Amino acid sequence: MIIGVLALQGGFALHLEKLHALNIETKRVVCEDDLKELHGLIIPGGESSTILRTAQSGLLQAIKEFAHSRPVWGVCAGCVLIASEVVNPEQMSLGLLDITVRRNAYGAQNESFIRRIDFGSPLGGDFECIFIRAPRITHVGKNETTVATDRDDPVMVENKLHMATTFHPELSDKLDFHRYFLRKIAM
Amino acid sequence: MNQEQRKLNVGLAQMLCGGVIMDVTNKDQAKIAEDAGACSVMALEKIPSDIRRDGGVARMSDPELVLEIKDAVSIPVMAKVRIGHFVEAQILQELGIDFIDESEVLTPADESNHIDKWKFRSPFVCGATDLGELLRRVAEGASMIRTKGEAGTGNIVEGIRHLRTITRELKLLTQIDDSELFAEAKRLKAPIDFVRNIAETGKLPVPNFAAGGVATPADAAMLMQLGAESVFVGSGIFRSSDPAKFARAIVEATTHFNDPSIILKVSRDLGVPMPSITMESLAEHQKMQHRGW
């Protein structure tokens, strides 16, 4: 199994480390060709506007096609990129999950926070969640599942194939969320 | 800053990896930087080459200017304070800045003490010329380090020296015998716990970016190939003949730093880089990298 991590800008190195810790073969994805032979893709945190602007023409379309049959996990900026609608400001997105996302919804870095959140049975317990200049999921389509919320805000949403988290599991020392994503590939 | 806040602050530094942070002096420049794909902007009144030219005391920018730039973009905004000037830092924290740069580009306010950055919630980035200086700044609470290079010169030679020095000293720590770490910590003038941690992990405690003298896409890609995790560009963009084009080219070269075909493409027909200065023409007292300790 080979998992790709979009490596245009952001926290991609930490996801590669987590996947290596799980003995998974990885690939840094910077162009269309890199998607070949991958079984899943992680779009990491970073600046979504930067990632959009550094993606060469064709790469975003290729990710959309890739996502028809293979899982994609969007983390923070990645959550913004895979949403169906983005506000503050409005920007282009891939529409892999039917969610509306508001960028920088909690404010600047002084408003970043860490919270323990219960993920119930899917992940088996509560985890320390790190939110950095985080986006907020303001609407979840009826075909998507909200896995966990924090003070009424969905912080993890999924469907059969894809998932989005507004926090950063790669900044914690836990591997559970990466393991959870790998299960989508095995299915 | 407690340990939880430190995690958030180093986390933000991680999220800025693989990108370009551009100096901007007004909101129009900030928009040009964001549109070109900058992952953050540094708001300041004068870019380093102008500070160098004009002389006098260089201080923190007018908060009004910083706020105006902050309102104009959706990416994180940084701003500079003088080395040791903790009240300028208090002002920037109050204003809600995303990152504070305790910078040698401004005139130092304290000859012996850097800011005690643990007293702040906001993250700090500091310059370093070698591993010892890097670890002293981290011990004071910096969440990100950048090489100092020699700002405002358009000359990458000092930035390369600093980056190579840090990398060489880091590699040395992973090779020497455990019993030699104490002497090495003494030589580096760095806390032994940090030195030991690097020897064990082979990694720096915070992300290490590169800054100082970047003038071309090739400069940026060279720093990335040498292990920098992101690149700061000061005067290199808005003192070039075509800022939007240079900004875009430097971002592309940073993203695709290992792909010469893309670096070639973005380097063609680019226009004239910023005016440059050789190190030989600068007296020692004119070098900003000697500020800080």
Coordinates of C-alpha atoms in Angstrom, one line a residue, chain B residues 7-282:
Chain B
K7 CA 2.8 23.1 21.0
L8 CA 0.4 25.4 19.2
N9 CA 3.2 27.9 18.4
V10 CA 5.7 25.3 17.1
G11 CA 2.7 23.8 15.3
L12 CA 2.0 27.0 13.4
A13 CA 5.7 27.1 12.4
Q14 CA 5.3 23.5 11.1
M15 CA 2.3 24.6 9.0
L16 CA 4.4 27.4 7.4
C17 CA 6.9 24.8 6.1
G18 CA 7.6 24.5 2.3
G19 CA 6.6 28.1 1.7
V20 CA 7.8 31.7 1.2
I21 CA 7.3 34.5 3.7
M22 CA 7.6 37.9 2.0
D23 CA 8.4 41.3 3.4
V24 CA 5.6 43.8 2.5
T25 CA 5.3 47.5 3.4
N26 CA 1.7 48.2 2.5
K27 CA -1.6 46.4 1.7
D28 CA -1.2 46.4 -2.0
Q29 CA 2.2 44.6 -1.7
A30 CA 0.6 42.2 0.8
K31 CA -2.1 41.3 -1.8
I32 CA 0.6 40.8 -4.5
A33 CA 2.4 38.5 -2.1
E34 CA -0.7 36.5 -1.2
D35 CA -1.8 36.2 -4.9
A36 CA 1.7 34.9 -5.7
G37 CA 1.3 32.1 -3.2
A38 CA 3.2 33.5 -0.1
C39 CA 2.3 31.4 3.0
S40 CA 2.8 34.4 5.2
V41 CA 3.8 38.1 5.0
M42 CA 6.1 40.2 7.2
A43 CA 4.6 43.6 7.7
L44 CA 7.2 46.4 8.0
E45 CA 7.6 50.1 7.2
K46 CA 10.9 49.7 5.3
I47 CA 12.4 46.7 3.6
P48 CA 15.9 45.8 4.8
S49 CA 17.8 47.4 1.9
D50 CA 16.1 50.7 2.6
I51 CA 16.8 50.4 6.4
R52 CA 20.4 49.8 5.4
R53 CA 20.5 52.8 3.1
D54 CA 18.7 55.3 5.4
G55 CA 20.5 54.5 8.6
G56 CA 19.2 55.8 11.9
V57 CA 17.3 53.7 14.5
A58 CA 15.0 51.2 13.0
R59 CA 12.0 50.4 15.2
M60 CA 8.8 48.3 15.2
S61 CA 6.4 49.4 12.5
D62 CA 3.4 51.7 13.1
P63 CA 0.7 49.3 14.5
E64 CA -1.8 51.0 12.1
L65 CA 0.2 49.7 9.1
V66 CA 0.4 46.2 10.6
L67 CA -3.4 46.2 11.2
E68 CA -4.0 47.4 7.6
I69 CA -1.9 44.6 6.2
K70 CA -3.5 42.1 8.6
D71 CA -7.0 43.1 7.3
A72 CA -5.9 42.8 3.6
V73 CA -4.9 39.1 3.6
S74 CA -6.1 35.7 4.9
I75 CA -2.6 34.3 5.4
P76 CA -0.7 34.7 8.7
V77 CA 1.0 38.0 9.3
M78 CA 4.3 38.5 11.1
A79 CA 6.0 41.8 12.2
K80 CA 9.4 42.7 13.6
V81 CA 10.5 44.0 17.0
R82 CA 13.9 45.1 18.1
I83 CA 16.2 42.6 19.8
G84 CA 15.3 42.7 23.5
H85 CA 12.4 45.2 23.1
F86 CA 9.8 43.3 25.1
V87 CA 7.3 46.2 25.1
E88 CA 7.2 46.4 21.3
A89 CA 6.5 42.6 21.5
Q90 CA 3.7 43.3 24.0
I91 CA 2.2 45.7 21.5
L92 CA 2.3 43.2 18.7
Q93 CA 0.8 40.5 20.8
E94 CA -2.0 42.8 21.9
L95 CA -2.6 43.7 18.3
G96 CA -3.1 39.9 17.5
I97 CA -0.1 39.3 15.2
D98 CA 0.5 35.7 14.2
F99 CA 4.3 35.6 14.6
I100 CA 6.7 38.1 16.2
D101 CA 10.2 38.4 14.6
E102 CA 12.8 39.5 17.1
S103 CA 15.0 40.8 14.4
E104 CA 18.6 41.9 13.8
V105 CA 17.3 43.9 10.9
L106 CA 16.0 46.5 13.4
T107 CA 18.3 48.3 15.8
P108 CA 18.8 46.3 19.0
A109 CA 17.2 47.8 22.1
D110 CA 19.1 45.7 24.7
E111 CA 22.8 44.9 24.5
S112 CA 22.8 41.8 26.6
N113 CA 19.3 40.3 26.8
H114 CA 17.0 38.9 24.1
I115 CA 13.3 38.9 24.9
D116 CA 12.1 36.3 27.4
K117 CA 9.7 34.7 25.0
W118 CA 8.2 32.4 27.5
K119 CA 6.4 35.4 28.9
F120 CA 4.3 35.7 25.7
R121 CA 1.4 33.8 24.2
S122 CA 2.3 34.8 20.7
P123 CA 5.0 32.8 18.8
F124 CA 8.5 34.2 18.1
V125 CA 10.9 33.6 15.3
C126 CA 14.6 34.6 15.8
G127 CA 17.7 34.7 13.6
A128 CA 20.7 32.5 14.1
T129 CA 24.1 32.1 12.5
D130 CA 25.1 28.8 14.1
L131 CA 23.6 26.0 16.2
G132 CA 24.6 27.5 19.6
E133 CA 22.8 30.8 18.8
L134 CA 19.8 28.8 17.5
L135 CA 19.5 26.8 20.7
R136 CA 19.9 29.9 22.9
R137 CA 17.0 31.4 21.1
V138 CA 14.9 28.2 21.5
A139 CA 15.8 28.1 25.2
E140 CA 14.4 31.6 25.5
G141 CA 11.2 30.4 23.9
A142 CA 11.5 30.9 20.1
S143 CA 9.1 28.7 18.2
M144 CA 10.8 29.0 14.8
I145 CA 14.4 29.9 13.8
R146 CA 15.6 31.4 10.6
T147 CA 19.2 31.9 9.4
K148 CA 20.2 35.6 9.6
G149 CA 22.1 35.8 6.4
E150 CA 22.9 39.4 5.6
A151 CA 19.6 41.1 5.0
G152 CA 19.1 43.7 2.3
T153 CA 22.2 42.7 0.3
G154 CA 20.7 40.5 -2.3
N155 CA 23.8 38.3 -1.5
I156 CA 23.1 34.7 -0.5
V157 CA 26.6 33.9 0.7
E158 CA 26.0 34.6 4.4
G159 CA 22.6 32.8 4.5
I160 CA 24.4 29.7 2.9
R161 CA 27.2 29.9 5.5
H162 CA 24.7 30.1 8.4
L163 CA 22.6 27.2 7.1
R164 CA 25.6 25.0 6.3
T165 CA 27.1 25.8 9.8
I166 CA 23.9 24.8 11.6
T167 CA 23.5 21.6 9.5
R168 CA 27.2 20.6 10.0
E169 CA 27.0 21.2 13.8
L170 CA 23.8 19.2 14.0
K171 CA 25.3 16.3 12.1
L172 CA 28.4 16.4 14.3
L173 CA 26.2 16.0 17.5
T174 CA 24.7 12.8 16.1
Q175 CA 28.2 11.3 15.4
I176 CA 30.3 12.1 18.5
D177 CA 30.5 10.0 21.6
D178 CA 28.0 10.7 24.4
S179 CA 30.8 11.7 26.7
E180 CA 31.8 14.5 24.3
L181 CA 28.4 16.2 24.4
F182 CA 29.2 18.2 27.5
A183 CA 32.3 19.8 25.9
E184 CA 30.3 20.4 22.7
A185 CA 27.5 22.1 24.6
K186 CA 30.2 24.3 26.2
R187 CA 31.6 25.1 22.8
L188 CA 28.2 25.9 21.4
K189 CA 27.2 27.8 24.6
A190 CA 23.9 25.9 24.5
P191 CA 21.9 24.1 27.1
I192 CA 23.1 20.4 27.5
D193 CA 19.5 19.1 27.4
F194 CA 18.9 20.5 24.0
V195 CA 22.3 19.3 22.8
R196 CA 21.6 15.8 24.1
N197 CA 18.1 15.8 22.5
I198 CA 19.6 16.7 19.1
A199 CA 22.2 13.9 19.5
E200 CA 19.4 11.4 20.1
T201 CA 16.9 12.5 17.5
G202 CA 19.1 14.1 14.8
K203 CA 16.5 16.9 14.6
L204 CA 16.3 20.5 15.6
P205 CA 13.6 21.3 18.3
V206 CA 11.8 23.8 16.0
P207 CA 11.5 24.3 12.3
N208 CA 14.6 26.1 10.7
F209 CA 13.8 28.5 7.9
A210 CA 16.3 30.5 5.8
A211 CA 16.5 34.3 5.4
G212 CA 18.9 37.0 4.4
G213 CA 20.0 37.8 0.9
V214 CA 17.5 35.9 -1.3
A215 CA 17.3 37.6 -4.6
T216 CA 16.4 34.9 -7.2
P217 CA 14.4 31.7 -7.5
A218 CA 17.7 29.8 -7.7
D219 CA 18.7 31.3 -4.3
A220 CA 15.5 30.1 -2.7
A221 CA 15.8 26.6 -4.2
M222 CA 19.4 26.3 -3.1
L223 CA 18.5 27.1 0.5
M224 CA 15.7 24.4 0.3
Q225 CA 18.0 21.8 -1.1
L226 CA 20.4 22.5 1.7
G227 CA 17.6 21.7 4.2
A228 CA 15.8 25.0 5.0
E229 CA 12.2 24.2 5.6
S230 CA 10.9 27.6 4.2
V231 CA 12.4 30.8 2.9
F232 CA 12.0 34.4 4.0
V233 CA 12.4 37.0 1.2
G234 CA 12.9 40.6 2.2
S235 CA 14.0 43.1 -0.4
G236 CA 14.3 40.5 -3.1
I237 CA 10.8 40.9 -4.3
F238 CA 9.7 44.5 -4.1
R239 CA 13.2 45.8 -5.2
S240 CA 13.2 43.7 -8.3
S241 CA 12.1 45.0 -11.7
D242 CA 8.8 42.9 -11.6
P243 CA 7.7 42.1 -8.0
A244 CA 4.6 40.0 -9.0
K245 CA 6.7 37.9 -11.4
F246 CA 9.6 37.5 -8.9
A247 CA 7.2 36.6 -6.1
R248 CA 5.5 34.0 -8.2
A249 CA 8.8 32.6 -9.5
I250 CA 10.4 32.4 -6.0
V251 CA 7.3 30.6 -4.7
E252 CA 7.4 28.0 -7.5
A253 CA 11.1 27.5 -7.1
T254 CA 10.6 26.9 -3.3
T255 CA 7.7 24.4 -3.9
H256 CA 9.6 22.5 -6.6
F257 CA 13.1 23.1 -5.2
N258 CA 14.3 19.6 -6.4
D259 CA 13.1 20.0 -10.0
P260 CA 15.6 22.0 -12.2
S261 CA 13.2 22.0 -15.1
I262 CA 10.7 24.1 -13.2
I263 CA 13.4 26.3 -11.7
L264 CA 14.7 26.9 -15.2
K265 CA 11.2 27.7 -16.5
V266 CA 10.5 30.3 -13.7
S267 CA 14.0 31.8 -14.0
R268 CA 13.7 32.7 -17.7
D269 CA 12.9 36.2 -18.8
L270 CA 12.4 37.2 -15.2
G271 CA 13.8 40.8 -15.3
V272 CA 16.3 42.4 -13.0
P273 CA 16.9 41.3 -9.4
M274 CA 17.2 43.7 -6.5
P275 CA 20.4 45.8 -6.4
S276 CA 23.1 43.9 -4.6
I277 CA 26.1 44.4 -2.2
T278 CA 29.3 42.3 -1.9
M279 CA 30.4 41.4 1.6
E280 CA 33.8 43.0 1.0
S281 CA 32.2 46.4 0.6
L282 CA 30.5 46.2 4.0

